[in-house]
CSV table of C-alpha atoms in Angstrom, one decimal:
chain,number,residue,atom,x,y,z
A,13,UNK,CA,130.7,102.4,68.0
A,14,UNK,CA,131.4,101.3,65.0
A,15,UNK,CA,133.7,98.4,66.4
A,16,UNK,CA,135.0,96.0,63.5
A,17,UNK,CA,135.9,94.0,66.7
A,18,UNK,CA,133.1,93.3,68.7
A,19,UNK,CA,131.8,89.5,68.6
A,20,UNK,CA,128.4,87.5,68.0
A,21,UNK,CA,127.5,86.6,71.1
A,22,UNK,CA,125.6,82.8,71.0
A,23,UNK,CA,121.7,82.9,72.5
A,24,UNK,CA,120.0,79.9,74.2
A,25,UNK,CA,121.8,78.3,76.4
A,26,UNK,CA,125.0,78.0,75.0
A,27,UNK,CA,124.6,82.1,75.4
A,28,UNK,CA,123.9,81.8,79.4
A,29,UNK,CA,127.1,79.2,79.5
A,30,UNK,CA,129.1,82.1,77.7
A,31,UNK,CA,128.2,84.4,79.3
A,32,UNK,CA,128.3,83.2,83.0
A,33,UNK,CA,131.8,81.5,82.4
A,34,UNK,CA,133.4,84.6,81.2
A,35,UNK,CA,135.8,86.3,83.3
A,36,UNK,CA,133.2,88.9,82.6
A,37,UNK,CA,130.5,91.2,83.0
A,38,UNK,CA,127.8,88.1,82.5
A,39,UNK,CA,124.7,90.2,82.0
A,40,UNK,CA,125.9,92.0,78.7
A,41,UNK,CA,122.7,93.4,78.0
A,42,UNK,CA,121.8,95.1,81.2
A,43,UNK,CA,124.4,98.0,82.6
A,44,UNK,CA,125.7,97.6,86.5
A,45,UNK,CA,122.9,100.0,87.4
A,46,UNK,CA,119.9,98.2,86.2
A,47,UNK,CA,121.4,94.6,87.6
A,48,UNK,CA,121.6,96.5,91.1
A,49,UNK,CA,117.9,97.3,90.6
A,50,UNK,CA,116.8,93.4,89.4
A,51,UNK,CA,118.9,91.7,92.4
A,52,UNK,CA,117.4,94.5,95.0
A,53,UNK,CA,113.7,93.2,93.9
A,54,UNK,CA,114.3,89.4,93.9
A,55,UNK,CA,115.3,90.4,97.8
A,56,UNK,CA,112.2,91.8,97.3
A,57,UNK,CA,110.0,88.9,95.4
A,58,UNK,CA,111.5,86.7,98.4
A,59,UNK,CA,110.3,88.9,101.3
A,60,UNK,CA,106.3,89.6,100.0
A,61,UNK,CA,107.0,85.4,99.3
A,62,UNK,CA,107.5,85.0,102.6
A,63,UNK,CA,104.9,87.3,104.0
A,64,UNK,CA,102.5,85.7,101.2
A,65,UNK,CA,103.3,82.0,102.3
A,66,UNK,CA,102.9,82.9,105.5
A,67,UNK,CA,99.2,84.1,105.0
A,68,UNK,CA,98.8,80.8,103.0
A,69,UNK,CA,99.6,78.7,106.3
A,70,UNK,CA,97.9,80.7,108.3
A,71,UNK,CA,95.0,80.3,106.6
A,72,UNK,CA,94.9,76.5,105.5
A,73,UNK,CA,95.8,76.4,109.6
A,74,UNK,CA,92.5,77.6,111.2
A,75,UNK,CA,89.9,76.0,112.0
A,76,UNK,CA,87.9,79.1,111.8
A,77,UNK,CA,85.8,80.3,109.2
A,78,UNK,CA,88.1,82.5,107.4
A,79,UNK,CA,86.7,86.5,106.3
A,80,UNK,CA,85.0,86.6,102.7
A,81,UNK,CA,87.0,89.0,101.2
A,82,UNK,CA,84.6,90.3,98.8
A,83,UNK,CA,81.7,91.2,101.7
A,84,UNK,CA,84.6,92.9,104.5
A,85,UNK,CA,85.8,95.6,100.9
A,86,UNK,CA,83.1,96.1,99.4
A,87,UNK,CA,81.2,99.4,99.9
A,88,UNK,CA,77.2,100.6,99.4
A,89,UNK,CA,77.1,103.4,96.8
A,90,UNK,CA,73.5,105.2,96.1
A,91,UNK,CA,72.1,101.9,97.7
A,92,UNK,CA,74.4,99.7,95.6
A,93,UNK,CA,76.0,96.4,96.9
A,94,UNK,CA,79.9,96.5,95.6
A,95,UNK,CA,81.7,94.1,96.5
A,96,UNK,CA,85.4,94.6,96.4
A,97,UNK,CA,84.6,98.0,94.6
A,98,UNK,CA,87.3,99.6,95.9
A,99,UNK,CA,90.0,96.8,95.0
A,100,UNK,CA,89.3,96.9,91.8
A,101,UNK,CA,89.5,101.1,91.6
A,102,UNK,CA,93.0,100.7,93.4
A,103,UNK,CA,93.7,97.9,90.8
A,104,UNK,CA,93.2,100.1,87.5
A,105,UNK,CA,94.9,102.7,89.0
A,106,UNK,CA,98.1,101.3,90.0
A,107,UNK,CA,97.7,99.6,86.3
A,108,UNK,CA,97.1,102.8,84.7
A,109,UNK,CA,100.2,104.5,86.4
A,110,UNK,CA,102.2,101.6,85.3
A,111,UNK,CA,101.4,102.2,81.8
A,112,UNK,CA,102.2,105.9,82.0
A,113,UNK,CA,105.7,105.0,84.3
A,114,UNK,CA,106.7,102.9,81.4
A,115,UNK,CA,106.0,105.8,78.8
A,116,UNK,CA,107.9,107.9,80.4
A,117,UNK,CA,110.9,105.5,80.1
A,118,UNK,CA,110.3,105.5,76.2
A,119,UNK,CA,110.4,109.4,76.6
A,120,UNK,CA,113.4,109.9,78.9
A,121,UNK,CA,115.4,107.6,75.8
A,122,UNK,CA,114.4,110.3,73.7
A,123,UNK,CA,115.6,112.7,75.5
A,124,UNK,CA,112.2,114.1,75.6
A,125,UNK,CA,112.7,116.1,78.9
A,126,UNK,CA,108.8,117.8,79.3
A,127,UNK,CA,107.1,113.8,78.5
A,128,UNK,CA,109.4,112.2,80.1
A,129,UNK,CA,108.8,114.6,83.4
A,130,UNK,CA,105.2,115.6,83.5
A,131,UNK,CA,104.8,111.2,83.1
A,132,UNK,CA,106.3,111.0,85.8
A,133,UNK,CA,104.4,113.5,87.8
A,134,UNK,CA,101.9,111.5,86.0
A,135,UNK,CA,102.5,108.3,87.7
A,136,UNK,CA,103.6,109.9,90.9
A,137,UNK,CA,99.7,111.4,91.0
A,138,UNK,CA,98.4,107.8,90.9
A,139,UNK,CA,100.2,106.7,93.2
A,140,UNK,CA,98.9,109.4,95.6
A,141,UNK,CA,95.8,108.3,94.7
A,142,UNK,CA,96.6,104.6,95.7
A,143,UNK,CA,97.8,105.1,99.0
A,144,UNK,CA,95.1,107.8,99.4
A,145,UNK,CA,92.5,104.6,98.5
A,146,UNK,CA,94.9,102.3,100.7
A,147,UNK,CA,94.1,104.8,103.4
A,148,UNK,CA,90.4,105.1,103.3
A,149,UNK,CA,90.0,101.2,103.5
A,150,UNK,CA,92.0,100.4,106.5
A,151,UNK,CA,90.2,103.7,108.0
A,152,UNK,CA,87.7,101.6,107.1
A,153,UNK,CA,88.5,98.4,108.7
A,154,UNK,CA,89.8,99.7,111.6
A,155,UNK,CA,86.4,102.1,112.8
A,156,UNK,CA,84.7,98.1,111.9
A,157,UNK,CA,86.5,96.7,114.8
A,158,UNK,CA,89.5,95.0,112.3
A,159,UNK,CA,92.9,94.8,114.4
A,160,UNK,CA,96.2,92.6,114.1
A,161,UNK,CA,94.8,91.0,116.7
A,162,UNK,CA,91.2,90.3,115.8
A,163,UNK,CA,88.5,91.5,112.9
A,164,UNK,CA,84.5,90.7,113.8
A,165,UNK,CA,84.2,87.9,110.6
A,166,UNK,CA,86.3,85.2,112.4
A,167,UNK,CA,90.1,83.9,111.8
A,168,UNK,CA,91.7,86.7,114.4
A,169,UNK,CA,95.0,86.0,111.7
A,170,UNK,CA,93.0,88.0,109.1
A,171,UNK,CA,94.1,90.9,110.9
A,172,UNK,CA,97.6,90.6,111.3
A,173,UNK,CA,98.0,89.6,107.2
A,174,UNK,CA,95.7,92.2,106.2
A,175,UNK,CA,97.5,95.2,107.8
A,176,UNK,CA,100.9,93.6,107.4
A,177,UNK,CA,100.3,92.6,103.7
A,178,UNK,CA,99.0,96.0,102.7
A,179,UNK,CA,100.7,97.7,104.5
A,180,UNK,CA,104.3,96.5,103.4
A,181,UNK,CA,103.1,96.9,99.8
A,182,UNK,CA,101.3,100.8,101.0
A,183,UNK,CA,104.7,101.6,101.6
A,184,UNK,CA,106.9,100.6,98.4
A,185,UNK,CA,104.4,103.1,96.9
A,186,UNK,CA,104.7,105.7,99.4
A,187,UNK,CA,108.8,105.1,98.5
A,188,UNK,CA,108.0,104.6,95.1
A,189,UNK,CA,106.2,107.9,94.5
A,190,UNK,CA,108.8,110.5,96.8
A,191,UNK,CA,111.5,108.4,94.1
A,192,UNK,CA,109.5,109.4,91.5
A,193,UNK,CA,109.3,112.7,92.4
A,194,UNK,CA,112.8,113.4,93.0
A,195,UNK,CA,114.1,112.0,89.3
A,196,UNK,CA,111.4,113.6,87.7
A,197,UNK,CA,112.6,116.7,89.0
A,198,UNK,CA,115.9,115.3,87.8
A,199,UNK,CA,114.7,115.5,84.6
A,200,UNK,CA,113.2,118.5,84.3
A,201,UNK,CA,115.9,119.8,85.6
A,202,UNK,CA,118.0,118.5,82.8
A,203,UNK,CA,120.6,117.2,85.1
A,204,UNK,CA,121.2,114.3,82.5
A,205,UNK,CA,122.1,116.5,79.7
A,206,UNK,CA,123.9,119.2,81.6
A,207,UNK,CA,125.9,116.1,83.1
A,208,UNK,CA,125.3,117.2,86.6
A,209,UNK,CA,126.3,115.3,89.6
A,210,UNK,CA,124.1,113.6,91.9
A,211,UNK,CA,123.0,114.6,95.5
A,212,UNK,CA,125.0,112.0,97.0
A,213,UNK,CA,127.3,111.3,94.5
A,214,UNK,CA,130.0,113.4,92.6
A,215,UNK,CA,129.0,110.7,89.6
A,216,UNK,CA,126.5,112.2,86.8
A,217,UNK,CA,123.4,110.4,86.4
A,218,UNK,CA,121.5,109.1,82.9
A,219,UNK,CA,118.4,109.0,81.5
A,220,UNK,CA,118.6,105.1,82.5
A,221,UNK,CA,118.2,106.1,86.0
A,222,UNK,CA,114.5,106.6,84.4
A,223,UNK,CA,113.8,103.2,83.6
A,224,UNK,CA,116.0,101.5,86.8
A,225,UNK,CA,113.4,103.7,89.0
A,226,UNK,CA,110.7,102.4,86.8
A,227,UNK,CA,111.4,99.0,86.9
A,228,UNK,CA,111.0,99.6,90.6
A,229,UNK,CA,107.8,101.2,90.2
A,230,UNK,CA,106.3,98.1,87.8
A,231,UNK,CA,107.1,95.5,90.4
A,232,UNK,CA,104.9,97.6,92.8
A,233,UNK,CA,102.5,97.2,90.0
A,234,UNK,CA,103.2,93.2,90.1
A,235,UNK,CA,103.7,93.0,93.2
A,236,UNK,CA,99.4,94.0,93.3
A,237,UNK,CA,98.7,91.5,91.2
A,238,UNK,CA,99.6,89.0,93.4
A,239,UNK,CA,98.1,90.6,96.5
A,240,UNK,CA,94.9,91.3,94.7
A,241,UNK,CA,94.9,87.7,93.8
A,242,UNK,CA,95.8,85.9,96.2
A,243,UNK,CA,94.4,87.8,99.6
A,244,UNK,CA,91.1,89.5,98.0
A,245,UNK,CA,90.2,87.2,95.2
A,246,UNK,CA,90.6,84.0,96.5
B,23,UNK,CA,152.3,90.0,78.4
B,24,UNK,CA,149.7,92.0,77.9
B,25,UNK,CA,146.9,89.5,78.7
B,26,UNK,CA,144.7,92.5,79.4
B,27,UNK,CA,144.1,93.4,75.9
B,28,UNK,CA,142.3,89.9,75.9
B,29,UNK,CA,140.2,91.4,79.2
B,30,UNK,CA,138.9,93.6,77.2
B,31,UNK,CA,135.8,92.6,74.6
B,32,UNK,CA,134.1,95.0,74.6
B,33,UNK,CA,130.8,95.1,76.1
B,34,UNK,CA,129.8,97.6,74.3
B,35,UNK,CA,127.7,95.4,72.1
B,36,UNK,CA,124.3,96.3,74.3
B,37,UNK,CA,122.1,98.4,73.2
B,38,UNK,CA,121.5,100.1,77.0
B,39,UNK,CA,118.7,102.0,75.8
B,40,UNK,CA,114.7,99.9,76.2
B,41,UNK,CA,113.8,101.7,72.7
B,42,UNK,CA,110.3,100.0,71.7
B,43,UNK,CA,106.8,101.2,70.2
B,44,UNK,CA,104.8,103.2,72.6
B,45,UNK,CA,102.0,101.7,70.7
B,46,UNK,CA,102.9,98.2,72.6
B,47,UNK,CA,103.1,100.1,76.1
B,48,UNK,CA,99.2,100.8,74.6
B,49,UNK,CA,98.4,97.7,74.0
B,50,UNK,CA,99.8,96.2,76.9
B,51,UNK,CA,98.0,98.5,79.4
B,52,UNK,CA,94.6,97.4,77.7
B,53,UNK,CA,95.5,93.5,78.3
B,54,UNK,CA,96.2,94.7,81.9
B,55,UNK,CA,92.7,96.1,82.1
B,56,UNK,CA,90.6,93.6,80.3
B,57,UNK,CA,92.7,90.8,82.5
B,58,UNK,CA,91.7,93.1,85.1
B,59,UNK,CA,88.0,93.2,84.5
B,60,UNK,CA,87.9,89.1,84.1
B,61,UNK,CA,89.5,88.5,87.7
B,62,UNK,CA,86.9,91.2,88.9
B,63,UNK,CA,84.5,89.1,87.5
B,64,UNK,CA,85.0,85.9,88.6
B,65,UNK,CA,84.5,87.7,92.7
B,66,UNK,CA,81.0,89.0,90.8
B,67,UNK,CA,79.6,86.2,88.7
B,68,UNK,CA,80.4,84.1,92.4
B,69,UNK,CA,82.3,81.6,90.2
B,70,UNK,CA,83.6,78.4,92.6
B,71,UNK,CA,85.5,75.8,93.3
B,72,UNK,CA,87.9,74.4,90.4
B,73,UNK,CA,86.8,77.0,87.9
B,74,UNK,CA,87.1,80.7,90.4
B,75,UNK,CA,90.9,78.8,91.5
B,76,UNK,CA,92.1,78.0,88.2
B,77,UNK,CA,90.9,81.2,86.7
B,78,UNK,CA,92.1,83.6,89.8
B,79,UNK,CA,95.4,82.0,89.3
B,80,UNK,CA,95.7,82.0,85.1
B,81,UNK,CA,94.4,85.4,85.3
B,82,UNK,CA,96.9,86.3,88.0
B,83,UNK,CA,100.0,84.2,85.4
B,84,UNK,CA,99.0,86.4,83.1
B,85,UNK,CA,99.4,90.1,84.5
B,86,UNK,CA,102.3,89.6,85.8
B,87,UNK,CA,104.0,88.1,82.7
B,88,UNK,CA,102.5,90.8,80.7
B,89,UNK,CA,103.9,93.8,83.2
B,90,UNK,CA,107.5,91.5,83.7
B,91,UNK,CA,108.1,90.9,80.1
B,92,UNK,CA,106.9,94.6,78.8
B,93,UNK,CA,106.9,96.8,81.1
B,94,UNK,CA,110.1,95.6,82.2
B,95,UNK,CA,111.6,94.5,79.2
B,96,UNK,CA,112.9,91.0,80.9
B,97,UNK,CA,112.3,89.8,76.8
B,98,UNK,CA,114.7,91.9,75.5
B,99,UNK,CA,117.2,91.3,77.9
B,100,UNK,CA,119.8,88.4,77.7
B,101,UNK,CA,118.6,84.6,78.5
B,102,UNK,CA,121.6,84.8,81.9
B,103,UNK,CA,119.3,87.6,83.4
B,104,UNK,CA,116.2,86.0,82.9
B,105,UNK,CA,117.3,82.8,84.1
B,106,UNK,CA,119.1,84.4,87.5
B,107,UNK,CA,116.3,86.7,87.7
B,108,UNK,CA,113.1,84.1,87.1
B,109,UNK,CA,114.2,81.4,88.0
B,110,UNK,CA,115.1,81.6,92.0
B,111,UNK,CA,110.9,82.8,93.1
B,112,UNK,CA,109.5,79.8,90.6
B,113,UNK,CA,111.9,77.9,93.3
B,114,UNK,CA,109.4,79.4,96.3
B,115,UNK,CA,106.6,77.0,95.2
B,116,UNK,CA,108.5,74.3,96.8
B,117,UNK,CA,108.4,75.9,100.0
B,118,UNK,CA,104.4,76.7,99.1
B,119,UNK,CA,104.1,72.7,98.5
B,120,UNK,CA,106.2,72.5,101.9
B,121,UNK,CA,104.1,74.5,104.0
B,122,UNK,CA,101.1,73.7,102.9
B,123,UNK,CA,101.2,69.7,103.4
B,124,UNK,CA,102.6,71.6,107.0
B,125,UNK,CA,99.8,73.8,107.2
B,126,UNK,CA,97.5,71.2,106.7
B,127,UNK,CA,99.1,68.4,109.4
B,128,UNK,CA,98.7,71.3,112.0
B,129,UNK,CA,94.6,72.3,111.3
B,130,UNK,CA,94.5,68.5,111.4
B,131,UNK,CA,96.2,68.0,114.9
B,132,UNK,CA,93.5,70.9,116.1
B,133,UNK,CA,90.8,69.6,114.8
B,134,UNK,CA,92.2,66.7,117.1
B,135,UNK,CA,93.0,67.9,119.6
B,136,UNK,CA,91.7,71.2,120.2
B,137,UNK,CA,88.2,70.3,119.4
B,138,UNK,CA,87.5,72.5,116.7
B,139,UNK,CA,89.4,75.3,119.0
B,140,UNK,CA,92.1,77.8,117.7
């Protein structure tokens, strides 16, 4: 590593120009794996962005009243009326899972296999809790008569948008849980220490995969921030 | 002749492992909790109008910023990557403005010609 030929790289705007105009890898500090995950997440941002845009358009253009999300997603607990309670708990569970994931990445780079794997399993457990609560939420709304084409409280589009957006997000969480379990198993088994090749590839994995899959997991949390604000609170 | 040598500028300057103190993650975690409680309170306290929409958007932006910059390590990446990833989503705001105009127009025509029907 002690390479005297390592050039000093410019920062700021001149750094951007230098990085992009150079006949080299543009994103110096990020490996290809990380950049590819970022590019995938950018494409996913556009998909979620289009869903939320369609939601905005439908909600602004309908002349029928939009259901009050605060009431639709309220719960009755021991006789107390709790607006948005379930959604609040789901938000805290997902934030917490993001915290455990961030720490897992840290312990991964320290090559602390046990702590990394346990934190990842914890993250997956929070993810499962989230999906479980979403299943509960869906069942409750379906039993109250919400369908993709109608609902008892007003604008029909509400049903379509609810199932589309939360369903797509829930699918991302579920895929993330599977992804977490696979990587946690590899960490636990020591694949990244022994250089054991992956299942679909002959290449050897590195602990960086923990950070890359962490990017995916944090993104799922990030999307929820927008859904929480724009769909449930707005 | 041997021009590949100039291409071989070491790219090993990067520190590929994102190593930051655990304490930082815990602080961000607590902040995300606090900001989420804030969002929730906007609804509980039934704020209305500009105050409501403003608070919802500000709290949302703060949470998103914390997640992207700290949890996803964006503030430690080179600007070349940050701009490549962060600028395109910002352009979506132009699309939002266009669709908001379109939606207003659609609603207007519905009110005018459909007797306030669906």
